[in-house]
Short mmCIF file of C-alpha atoms and ligand atoms in Angstrom, two decimals:
data_model
loop_
_atom_site.label_atom_id
_atom_site.label_comp_id
_atom_site.label_asym_id
_atom_site.label_seq_id
_atom_site.Cartn_x
_atom_site.Cartn_y
_atom_site.Cartn_z
CA MET A 1 -55.15 -96.75 100.12
CA THR A 2 -57.15 -93.73 98.50
CA THR A 3 -55.65 -91.51 96.12
CA PRO A 4 -54.95 -87.87 97.73
CA LEU A 5 -55.74 -84.65 96.43
CA ARG A 6 -52.84 -82.68 95.59
CA LEU A 7 -52.68 -79.04 96.03
CA GLY A 8 -50.53 -76.27 94.17
CA ILE A 9 -51.27 -73.29 96.09
CA ALA A 10 -50.19 -69.94 94.79
CA GLY A 11 -50.20 -66.87 97.11
CA LEU A 12 -49.19 -66.99 100.62
CA GLY A 13 -50.60 -63.95 102.09
CA THR A 14 -53.32 -64.04 104.80
CA VAL A 15 -55.87 -66.51 103.02
CA GLY A 16 -53.16 -68.48 101.42
CA ILE A 17 -51.33 -69.09 105.09
CA GLY A 18 -55.04 -69.62 106.49
CA VAL A 19 -55.83 -72.69 104.23
CA VAL A 20 -52.22 -74.04 104.85
CA LYS A 21 -53.23 -74.06 108.70
CA ILE A 22 -56.41 -75.53 108.20
CA ILE A 23 -54.95 -78.45 106.34
CA GLN A 24 -52.22 -78.81 108.83
CA ALA A 25 -54.32 -78.83 111.68
CA HIS A 26 -57.48 -80.68 110.53
CA ALA A 27 -55.83 -83.47 108.02
CA ASP A 28 -57.90 -86.52 109.47
CA LEU A 29 -61.15 -84.48 109.57
CA LEU A 30 -60.62 -83.19 106.04
CA ALA A 31 -59.47 -86.89 104.89
CA LEU A 32 -62.67 -88.53 106.38
CA ARG A 33 -65.52 -85.74 105.01
CA SER A 34 -63.37 -85.47 101.53
CA GLY A 35 -63.12 -89.35 101.09
CA ARG A 36 -59.54 -89.07 100.87
CA PRO A 37 -56.53 -87.26 102.00
CA VAL A 38 -55.76 -83.43 100.89
CA GLU A 39 -52.32 -82.75 100.63
CA ILE A 40 -50.19 -79.70 99.59
CA THR A 41 -47.70 -80.71 96.99
CA ALA A 42 -46.09 -77.31 96.31
CA VAL A 43 -46.59 -73.41 97.01
CA SER A 44 -45.78 -70.34 95.20
CA ALA A 45 -45.27 -66.78 96.28
CA ARG A 46 -43.61 -63.55 95.68
CA ASP A 47 -41.02 -63.46 98.33
CA ARG A 48 -39.81 -67.01 99.45
CA GLY A 49 -37.92 -65.69 102.71
CA ARG A 50 -40.68 -63.78 104.17
CA ASN A 51 -41.76 -64.64 107.59
CA ARG A 52 -45.05 -66.65 107.69
CA ASP A 53 -47.24 -67.79 110.21
CA ALA A 54 -47.07 -71.49 109.21
CA ASP A 55 -44.35 -74.09 108.20
CA ILE A 56 -44.10 -74.53 104.68
CA SER A 57 -40.65 -75.99 104.45
CA ARG A 58 -42.36 -79.55 104.28
CA TYR A 59 -43.83 -78.23 100.76
CA GLN A 60 -41.95 -77.84 97.09
CA TRP A 61 -41.22 -74.20 96.49
CA GLU A 62 -42.19 -72.93 93.02
CA PRO A 63 -41.15 -69.75 91.86
CA SER A 64 -43.70 -69.36 89.09
CA ALA A 65 -47.24 -69.66 89.74
CA VAL A 66 -47.80 -70.27 86.11
CA ASP A 67 -45.17 -73.30 86.54
CA LEU A 68 -46.95 -74.33 89.43
CA ALA A 69 -50.44 -74.37 87.80
CA ARG A 70 -48.92 -76.79 85.03
CA ARG A 71 -47.22 -79.38 87.56
CA GLU A 72 -47.85 -83.04 86.87
CA ASP A 73 -48.20 -83.45 90.75
CA VAL A 74 -51.18 -81.29 91.24
CA ASP A 75 -54.63 -82.07 90.85
CA VAL A 76 -55.97 -78.88 92.09
CA PHE A 77 -54.72 -75.20 91.78
CA VAL A 78 -55.45 -72.73 94.24
CA GLU A 79 -55.29 -69.46 93.25
CA LEU A 80 -54.93 -66.64 96.36
CA ILE A 81 -52.65 -64.31 94.38
CA GLY A 82 -55.71 -61.49 93.24
CA GLY A 83 -56.14 -59.12 90.78
CA ASP A 84 -58.03 -59.34 87.14
CA GLU A 85 -54.99 -59.47 84.84
CA GLY A 86 -50.90 -60.51 85.08
CA VAL A 87 -50.27 -63.56 86.80
CA ALA A 88 -53.45 -64.81 88.18
CA ARG A 89 -55.10 -65.14 85.01
CA GLU A 90 -52.23 -66.69 83.16
CA ALA A 91 -51.82 -68.97 85.69
CA ILE A 92 -55.48 -70.13 85.82
CA GLU A 93 -55.48 -70.45 82.48
CA ALA A 94 -52.37 -72.65 82.37
CA ALA A 95 -54.27 -74.66 85.05
CA LEU A 96 -57.16 -75.52 83.16
CA ALA A 97 -55.40 -75.95 79.82
CA SER A 98 -53.03 -78.86 81.61
CA GLY A 99 -55.91 -80.50 82.86
CA LYS A 100 -56.39 -79.08 86.62
CA ASP A 101 -59.34 -77.79 88.51
CA VAL A 102 -59.19 -74.30 90.31
CA VAL A 103 -60.22 -72.92 93.25
CA THR A 104 -60.25 -69.40 93.63
CA ALA A 105 -60.81 -66.20 95.53
CA ASN A 106 -60.18 -63.73 92.72
CA LYS A 107 -63.71 -61.82 92.79
CA ALA A 108 -62.16 -59.21 90.08
CA LEU A 109 -60.92 -61.79 87.70
CA LEU A 110 -64.28 -64.03 87.60
CA ALA A 111 -66.63 -60.47 87.55
CA ILE A 112 -64.72 -59.31 84.57
CA HIS A 113 -63.30 -62.44 82.69
CA GLY A 114 -65.91 -64.93 84.07
CA GLN A 115 -67.49 -66.22 80.84
CA ALA A 116 -64.12 -66.85 79.06
CA LEU A 117 -63.03 -68.57 82.09
CA ALA A 118 -66.09 -70.72 82.41
CA GLU A 119 -65.98 -71.56 78.69
CA ALA A 120 -62.22 -72.66 79.03
CA ALA A 121 -62.87 -74.81 82.28
CA GLU A 122 -65.71 -76.48 80.26
CA ALA A 123 -63.62 -76.89 77.18
CA ALA A 124 -61.01 -78.85 79.51
CA GLY A 125 -63.65 -80.74 81.54
CA ARG A 126 -62.37 -79.03 84.64
CA VAL A 127 -64.01 -76.76 87.34
CA ILE A 128 -63.58 -73.28 88.67
CA ARG A 129 -64.57 -72.80 92.11
CA PHE A 130 -64.84 -69.58 94.27
CA GLU A 131 -66.87 -69.73 97.27
CA ALA A 132 -64.28 -67.24 98.74
CA ALA A 133 -64.76 -64.58 96.05
CA VAL A 134 -67.79 -63.28 97.69
CA ALA A 135 -68.53 -62.21 100.90
CA GLY A 136 -65.56 -64.21 102.74
CA GLY A 137 -66.79 -66.87 104.99
CA ILE A 138 -70.65 -66.56 104.29
CA PRO A 139 -71.48 -69.64 102.18
CA VAL A 140 -73.28 -67.58 99.26
CA ILE A 141 -72.11 -69.08 96.40
CA LYS A 142 -72.90 -72.71 97.34
CA THR A 143 -76.28 -71.37 98.68
CA LEU A 144 -77.42 -69.51 95.49
CA THR A 145 -75.81 -72.52 93.06
CA GLU A 146 -76.85 -75.73 94.99
CA SER A 147 -79.40 -74.85 98.30
CA LEU A 148 -81.56 -72.50 96.02
CA ALA A 149 -81.18 -74.27 92.59
CA GLY A 150 -85.22 -75.02 92.56
CA ASN A 151 -85.87 -71.43 92.84
CA ARG A 152 -86.07 -68.34 90.12
CA ILE A 153 -84.49 -65.66 92.15
CA ARG A 154 -86.19 -62.26 92.00
CA ARG A 155 -83.49 -60.28 93.87
CA VAL A 156 -79.78 -60.45 95.18
CA MET A 157 -79.07 -57.74 97.82
CA GLY A 158 -76.21 -57.47 100.11
CA VAL A 159 -73.77 -55.66 102.22
CA MET A 160 -70.49 -57.35 100.63
CA ASN A 161 -67.73 -54.68 102.07
CA GLY A 162 -66.84 -55.16 105.49
CA THR A 163 -64.49 -51.76 105.54
CA CYS A 164 -67.36 -49.72 103.97
CA ASN A 165 -69.67 -50.92 106.73
CA TYR A 166 -67.07 -50.44 109.18
CA ILE A 167 -66.75 -46.58 108.03
CA LEU A 168 -70.35 -45.90 107.96
CA THR A 169 -71.07 -47.62 111.60
CA ARG A 170 -67.77 -46.15 113.16
CA MET A 171 -68.97 -42.72 111.49
CA GLN A 172 -72.13 -43.05 113.13
CA SER A 173 -71.35 -44.51 116.60
CA ALA A 174 -68.17 -42.07 116.91
CA GLY A 175 -70.10 -38.77 115.33
CA LEU A 176 -66.66 -38.55 113.53
CA PRO A 177 -66.74 -37.66 109.55
CA TYR A 178 -65.90 -39.76 106.36
CA GLU A 179 -62.02 -38.29 106.21
CA ALA A 180 -61.60 -39.27 110.01
CA VAL A 181 -62.88 -42.21 109.64
CA PHE A 182 -61.25 -43.32 106.46
CA GLU A 183 -57.82 -42.55 108.24
CA GLU A 184 -58.81 -44.95 111.14
CA ALA A 185 -59.62 -47.68 108.62
CA ARG A 186 -55.94 -47.27 107.03
CA ALA A 187 -54.16 -47.37 110.14
CA LEU A 188 -56.19 -50.51 110.93
CA GLY A 189 -55.27 -52.20 107.68
CA TYR A 190 -58.74 -52.62 106.66
CA LEU A 191 -57.99 -50.71 103.34
CA GLU A 192 -57.50 -52.57 100.14
CA ALA A 193 -53.57 -51.42 98.93
CA ASP A 194 -55.92 -49.36 96.23
CA PRO A 195 -58.67 -48.02 98.61
CA THR A 196 -60.73 -47.08 95.82
CA LEU A 197 -61.72 -50.76 95.33
CA ASP A 198 -63.17 -50.47 99.08
CA VAL A 199 -64.87 -46.92 99.34
CA GLY A 200 -65.68 -46.46 95.47
CA GLY A 201 -68.02 -49.60 95.67
CA ILE A 202 -65.63 -51.62 93.11
CA ASP A 203 -64.83 -54.55 95.49
CA ALA A 204 -68.42 -55.15 96.30
CA SER A 205 -69.71 -54.75 92.96
CA HIS A 206 -67.32 -57.44 91.68
CA LYS A 207 -69.14 -59.83 94.10
CA LEU A 208 -72.56 -58.41 93.02
CA ALA A 209 -71.62 -59.27 89.35
CA ILE A 210 -70.84 -62.68 90.59
CA LEU A 211 -73.76 -63.46 92.43
CA ALA A 212 -75.95 -61.89 89.55
CA ALA A 213 -74.70 -64.40 86.93
CA ILE A 214 -75.38 -67.07 89.16
CA ALA A 215 -78.78 -65.87 90.52
CA PHE A 216 -79.92 -64.84 86.77
CA GLY A 217 -78.24 -67.28 84.50
CA SER A 218 -76.63 -64.31 82.59
CA ARG A 219 -72.70 -64.02 81.79
CA PRO A 220 -71.06 -61.94 84.65
CA ALA A 221 -71.37 -58.22 83.86
CA PHE A 222 -69.27 -55.83 85.98
CA ASP A 223 -69.05 -53.09 83.49
CA ALA A 224 -73.26 -52.87 83.56
CA VAL A 225 -73.18 -52.23 87.51
CA GLU A 226 -74.32 -48.80 88.36
CA ILE A 227 -71.43 -47.74 90.98
CA GLU A 228 -71.45 -45.20 93.63
CA GLY A 229 -68.87 -45.28 96.34
CA ILE A 230 -69.49 -43.96 100.15
CA GLU A 231 -67.16 -41.13 99.71
CA ARG A 232 -69.58 -38.83 99.53
CA VAL A 233 -71.68 -39.81 102.49
CA SER A 234 -71.74 -37.14 105.37
CA ILE A 235 -71.89 -37.56 108.66
CA ASP A 236 -74.82 -34.97 108.30
CA ASP A 237 -76.52 -37.34 106.34
CA ILE A 238 -75.92 -40.27 108.57
CA ASN A 239 -77.49 -38.32 111.65
CA ARG A 240 -80.20 -37.18 109.90
CA ALA A 241 -81.00 -40.54 108.45
CA ALA A 242 -81.11 -41.99 111.89
CA ASP A 243 -83.18 -39.30 113.33
CA MET A 244 -85.75 -40.36 110.38
CA GLY A 245 -85.25 -44.44 111.50
CA TYR A 246 -82.83 -45.49 108.90
CA ARG A 247 -78.99 -46.16 108.60
CA ILE A 248 -76.99 -45.87 105.34
CA LYS A 249 -75.50 -48.94 103.79
CA LEU A 250 -73.56 -49.41 100.98
CA LEU A 251 -75.94 -51.75 99.36
CA GLY A 252 -75.74 -54.09 96.35
CA VAL A 253 -78.81 -54.98 94.34
CA ALA A 254 -79.36 -57.12 91.60
CA GLN A 255 -82.80 -58.12 89.91
CA MET A 256 -84.13 -59.32 86.55
CA THR A 257 -86.61 -56.76 85.07
CA GLY A 258 -88.84 -56.90 82.12
CA ARG A 259 -86.22 -54.40 80.91
CA GLY A 260 -83.43 -56.28 81.46
CA LEU A 261 -80.82 -56.70 84.17
CA GLU A 262 -80.82 -53.78 87.10
CA GLN A 263 -77.31 -54.26 89.04
CA ARG A 264 -76.17 -51.11 91.31
CA MET A 265 -74.37 -50.72 94.21
CA SER A 266 -74.70 -47.27 96.18
CA PRO A 267 -75.03 -45.84 99.39
CA CYS A 268 -78.69 -46.74 100.50
CA LEU A 269 -81.21 -46.12 103.71
CA VAL A 270 -82.41 -49.24 105.17
CA PRO A 271 -84.80 -49.30 108.28
CA ALA A 272 -82.70 -49.21 111.11
CA ASP A 273 -84.52 -52.20 112.84
CA SER A 274 -83.78 -54.30 109.83
CA PRO A 275 -81.47 -57.28 109.61
CA LEU A 276 -79.14 -54.80 107.06
CA GLY A 277 -79.74 -51.73 109.30
CA GLN A 278 -78.65 -53.48 112.49
CA LEU A 279 -75.31 -54.93 110.80
CA GLU A 280 -72.31 -53.40 112.44
CA GLY A 281 -68.60 -53.07 111.73
CA GLY A 282 -66.79 -55.34 109.00
CA THR A 283 -69.66 -57.83 108.99
CA ASN A 284 -70.96 -58.74 105.84
CA MET A 285 -74.88 -59.55 104.86
CA VAL A 286 -76.64 -61.10 101.75
CA VAL A 287 -80.14 -61.55 101.28
CA LEU A 288 -81.67 -63.95 98.77
CA GLU A 289 -85.09 -63.83 97.40
CA GLY A 290 -86.46 -66.86 95.53
CA ASP A 291 -89.91 -67.57 94.36
CA ALA A 292 -90.13 -70.83 96.34
CA VAL A 293 -88.06 -70.01 99.57
CA GLY A 294 -89.13 -66.56 100.03
CA GLN A 295 -86.29 -64.65 101.78
CA ILE A 296 -83.36 -65.82 103.55
CA VAL A 297 -80.69 -63.49 105.19
CA LEU A 298 -76.89 -65.12 105.34
CA ARG A 299 -74.73 -63.05 107.97
CA GLY A 300 -71.05 -63.37 108.89
CA ALA A 301 -67.25 -62.18 108.26
CA GLY A 302 -66.75 -61.22 104.76
CA ALA A 303 -62.92 -61.12 105.35
CA GLY A 304 -59.98 -62.21 107.40
CA GLU A 305 -57.76 -65.44 107.25
CA GLY A 306 -60.33 -67.91 108.94
CA PRO A 307 -63.40 -67.00 107.53
CA THR A 308 -61.67 -66.68 103.72
CA ALA A 309 -59.80 -69.54 104.32
CA SER A 310 -62.64 -71.74 105.21
CA ALA A 311 -64.73 -70.74 101.98
CA VAL A 312 -61.56 -71.74 100.19
CA MET A 313 -61.56 -75.39 102.06
CA SER A 314 -65.27 -75.95 101.17
CA ASP A 315 -64.00 -75.88 97.50
CA ILE A 316 -61.34 -77.90 97.60
CA ILE A 317 -63.48 -80.37 99.75
CA GLU A 318 -66.21 -80.07 97.20
CA ILE A 319 -63.81 -81.38 94.54
CA ALA A 320 -62.04 -84.15 96.47
CA ARG A 321 -65.69 -85.25 97.02
CA GLY A 322 -65.95 -85.45 93.53
CA VAL A 323 -69.01 -82.84 93.24
CA ARG A 324 -68.48 -81.05 90.00
CA LEU A 325 -70.46 -78.14 89.35
CA PRO A 326 -70.89 -75.62 86.26
CA THR A 327 -69.17 -72.21 87.18
CA PHE A 328 -72.04 -70.17 87.36
CA GLY A 329 -74.60 -72.71 88.05
CA GLN A 330 -75.53 -73.87 84.29
CA PRO A 331 -73.16 -74.70 81.08
CA ALA A 332 -71.31 -71.50 80.15
CA ALA A 333 -73.05 -71.75 76.61
CA ALA A 334 -76.24 -71.44 78.33
CA LEU A 335 -75.63 -67.93 80.13
CA ALA A 336 -77.55 -65.42 78.66
CA ARG A 337 -75.52 -62.16 77.78
CA PRO A 338 -77.51 -59.56 79.81
CA THR A 339 -79.35 -56.49 78.72
CA PRO A 340 -78.32 -53.98 81.11
CA ALA A 341 -81.05 -51.80 82.84
CA ARG A 342 -80.70 -48.65 84.40
CA THR A 343 -82.43 -48.65 87.58
CA ALA A 344 -86.04 -47.68 87.40
CA VAL A 345 -87.91 -49.88 90.12
CA PRO A 346 -89.57 -47.40 92.10
CA ALA A 347 -88.67 -46.66 95.64
CA ALA A 348 -89.02 -44.27 98.70
CA TYR A 349 -86.20 -41.30 98.46
CA TYR A 350 -84.54 -39.65 101.29
CA LEU A 351 -83.70 -35.95 100.30
CA ARG A 352 -81.95 -33.50 102.52
CA LEU A 353 -82.15 -29.74 101.19
CA THR A 354 -80.61 -26.69 102.94
CA LEU A 355 -83.16 -24.06 102.69
CA ILE A 356 -83.00 -20.61 102.68
CA ASP A 357 -85.40 -19.79 105.74
CA LYS A 358 -87.77 -17.29 104.03
CA PRO A 359 -91.60 -17.24 103.41
CA GLY A 360 -92.47 -19.28 100.36
CA ALA A 361 -89.33 -21.19 100.34
CA LEU A 362 -90.82 -24.50 101.22
CA ALA A 363 -93.74 -23.95 99.02
CA LYS A 364 -91.41 -23.90 96.00
CA VAL A 365 -89.80 -27.00 97.00
CA ALA A 366 -93.02 -28.51 97.08
CA THR A 367 -94.02 -27.33 93.64
CA VAL A 368 -90.76 -28.69 92.23
CA LEU A 369 -91.79 -32.18 93.62
CA GLY A 370 -95.45 -32.03 92.94
CA ASP A 371 -94.34 -31.30 89.03
CA SER A 372 -92.04 -34.16 89.19
CA GLY A 373 -94.86 -36.20 90.11
CA ILE A 374 -93.41 -37.01 93.47
CA SER A 375 -95.40 -37.20 96.85
CA VAL A 376 -94.02 -36.30 100.00
CA ASP A 377 -94.48 -39.11 102.76
CA ARG A 378 -92.59 -37.11 105.59
CA MET A 379 -91.01 -34.05 106.37
CA ARG A 380 -88.85 -32.41 109.15
CA GLN A 381 -87.21 -28.99 109.39
CA TYR A 382 -85.02 -28.40 112.34
CA GLY A 383 -81.83 -26.81 113.18
CA HIS A 384 -82.05 -23.56 111.83
CA ALA A 385 -78.66 -21.81 111.17
CA ALA A 386 -77.59 -18.40 109.80
CA GLY A 387 -80.88 -17.95 107.96
CA THR A 388 -80.92 -21.52 106.62
CA ALA A 389 -82.75 -24.64 107.52
CA PRO A 390 -82.02 -28.32 106.79
CA VAL A 391 -85.12 -29.99 105.48
CA LEU A 392 -85.07 -33.52 105.30
CA ILE A 393 -87.80 -35.33 103.11
CA VAL A 394 -89.11 -38.89 102.80
CA THR A 395 -90.71 -39.60 99.54
CA HIS A 396 -93.48 -41.84 98.65
CA LYS A 397 -92.38 -44.57 96.20
CA THR A 398 -91.40 -42.72 92.88
CA THR A 399 -88.80 -43.58 90.34
CA PRO A 400 -85.32 -42.60 89.73
CA ASP A 401 -86.30 -40.57 86.52
CA ALA A 402 -88.83 -38.46 88.63
CA ILE A 403 -85.99 -37.86 91.69
CA ASP A 404 -83.35 -36.68 88.90
CA HIS A 405 -85.95 -34.43 87.55
CA ALA A 406 -86.51 -32.96 90.86
CA ILE A 407 -82.90 -32.54 91.85
CA ALA A 408 -82.40 -31.04 88.27
CA ALA A 409 -85.06 -28.67 89.06
CA LEU A 410 -84.44 -27.55 92.82
CA PRO A 411 -81.45 -25.15 92.31
CA GLY A 412 -83.80 -23.02 90.13
CA THR A 413 -86.20 -22.03 92.92
CA GLY A 414 -83.64 -19.72 94.06
CA VAL A 415 -84.34 -21.33 97.77
CA ILE A 416 -81.65 -24.33 98.11
CA GLU A 417 -78.03 -23.27 99.02
CA GLY A 418 -75.50 -26.19 98.06
CA GLU A 419 -76.48 -29.51 96.40
CA PRO A 420 -79.27 -31.23 97.67
CA VAL A 421 -78.48 -34.82 98.81
CA GLU A 422 -80.66 -37.76 97.65
CA LEU A 423 -80.84 -41.43 98.55
CA ARG A 424 -82.75 -44.00 97.66
CA ILE A 425 -84.58 -45.92 100.62
CA GLU A 426 -84.26 -49.75 99.70
CA GLU A 427 -87.26 -52.03 100.73
CA VAL A 428 -85.73 -54.83 102.82
N1 HSE B 1 -61.75 -55.36 101.04
C1 HSE B 1 -62.88 -56.38 101.12
C2 HSE B 1 -63.98 -55.92 102.31
C3 HSE B 1 -62.41 -57.77 101.44
O1 HSE B 1 -63.15 -54.92 103.22
O2 HSE B 1 -64.96 -56.50 102.65
C4 HSE B 1 -62.08 -58.34 100.59
O3 HSE B 1 -63.00 -58.39 99.58
#
């Protein structure tokens, strides 16, 4: 009789219950694939009496997640509580210190304290696995850590917050403003308890920081991600970008440059006919580029019970099989302290200006662009209203500094009404 792998599961929300259901439904399959039975010893959650969609009465109840993490009859501590501080962190540290492996879906914790946790895991001779922390059911952590281990990664890019992608695609399909779709998303229960985690780009940036650490062999550096959320994306820009052949996505991009590690999360334009441009609703997509493999695209559900529990199970089975990977793909001590670099890689930009419709106005705009070293690729002016005209410009590739220079100079022309809008067009 092979020894079972004994789990302690902390957190019985959507994902925790999803994991319980898979373990109950697929016990034989899991035992075959793992080479040993996978069993739940004990569980822990905030509210024992809550009505749950799975029978947990057969497991021991542990009121404290930290006590659960220390139990002698637990081999793997499965942390599905969330949060970058507090009980989740305390319990994971307790689990490692008492000789348990850890499986977690906690992106915030890994993005912020990943280095310390990786060091603690190595010191204890244990592993931390976290497939569910990035892009839900998409196996991106394993793809980067294992399947692409022979590549020097050039760029990691993705739409990794389903709620933002839902809001942006719904604005476009229904022609509704941001505020209206935000309320719809809230009513549908898509938003995190603190919605700024979603719409402020923070949740997606946690994920980007984790991917960048694995991809570039550096310590996770969430505080070095340049973050802009989707709150200021207007229906006008969604419509105008569509007219010019683009979609607006909250896109995360990480790449190692000669100046250091660029990590940015911001609304960007992508070609409407590209895989990223065609990504609808709450789906996630991660694009990985390696020197040997070229570009690969992974797409799937970034959240939800089944997809996220599927990712958690993949880690549990990996541990049951005896596969032991370093947290971020190489020893913690070998992870470089990244030099954060502001985005400088040139790109084309989309500019939307409300021009006062009088002779010479366009010439003044053209002069500012020329003086900033920016060349125009395409331009449209249409939809005149009350003496003003929206002007859309797609530039040739230029630097973010040049765009900043132009944006700062444009109001001084006296021919622009309101704030100019600038969005980067990412090459995908
Ligand atoms: N709130 C996230 C999303 C899911 O909308 O993608 C968890 O990271």
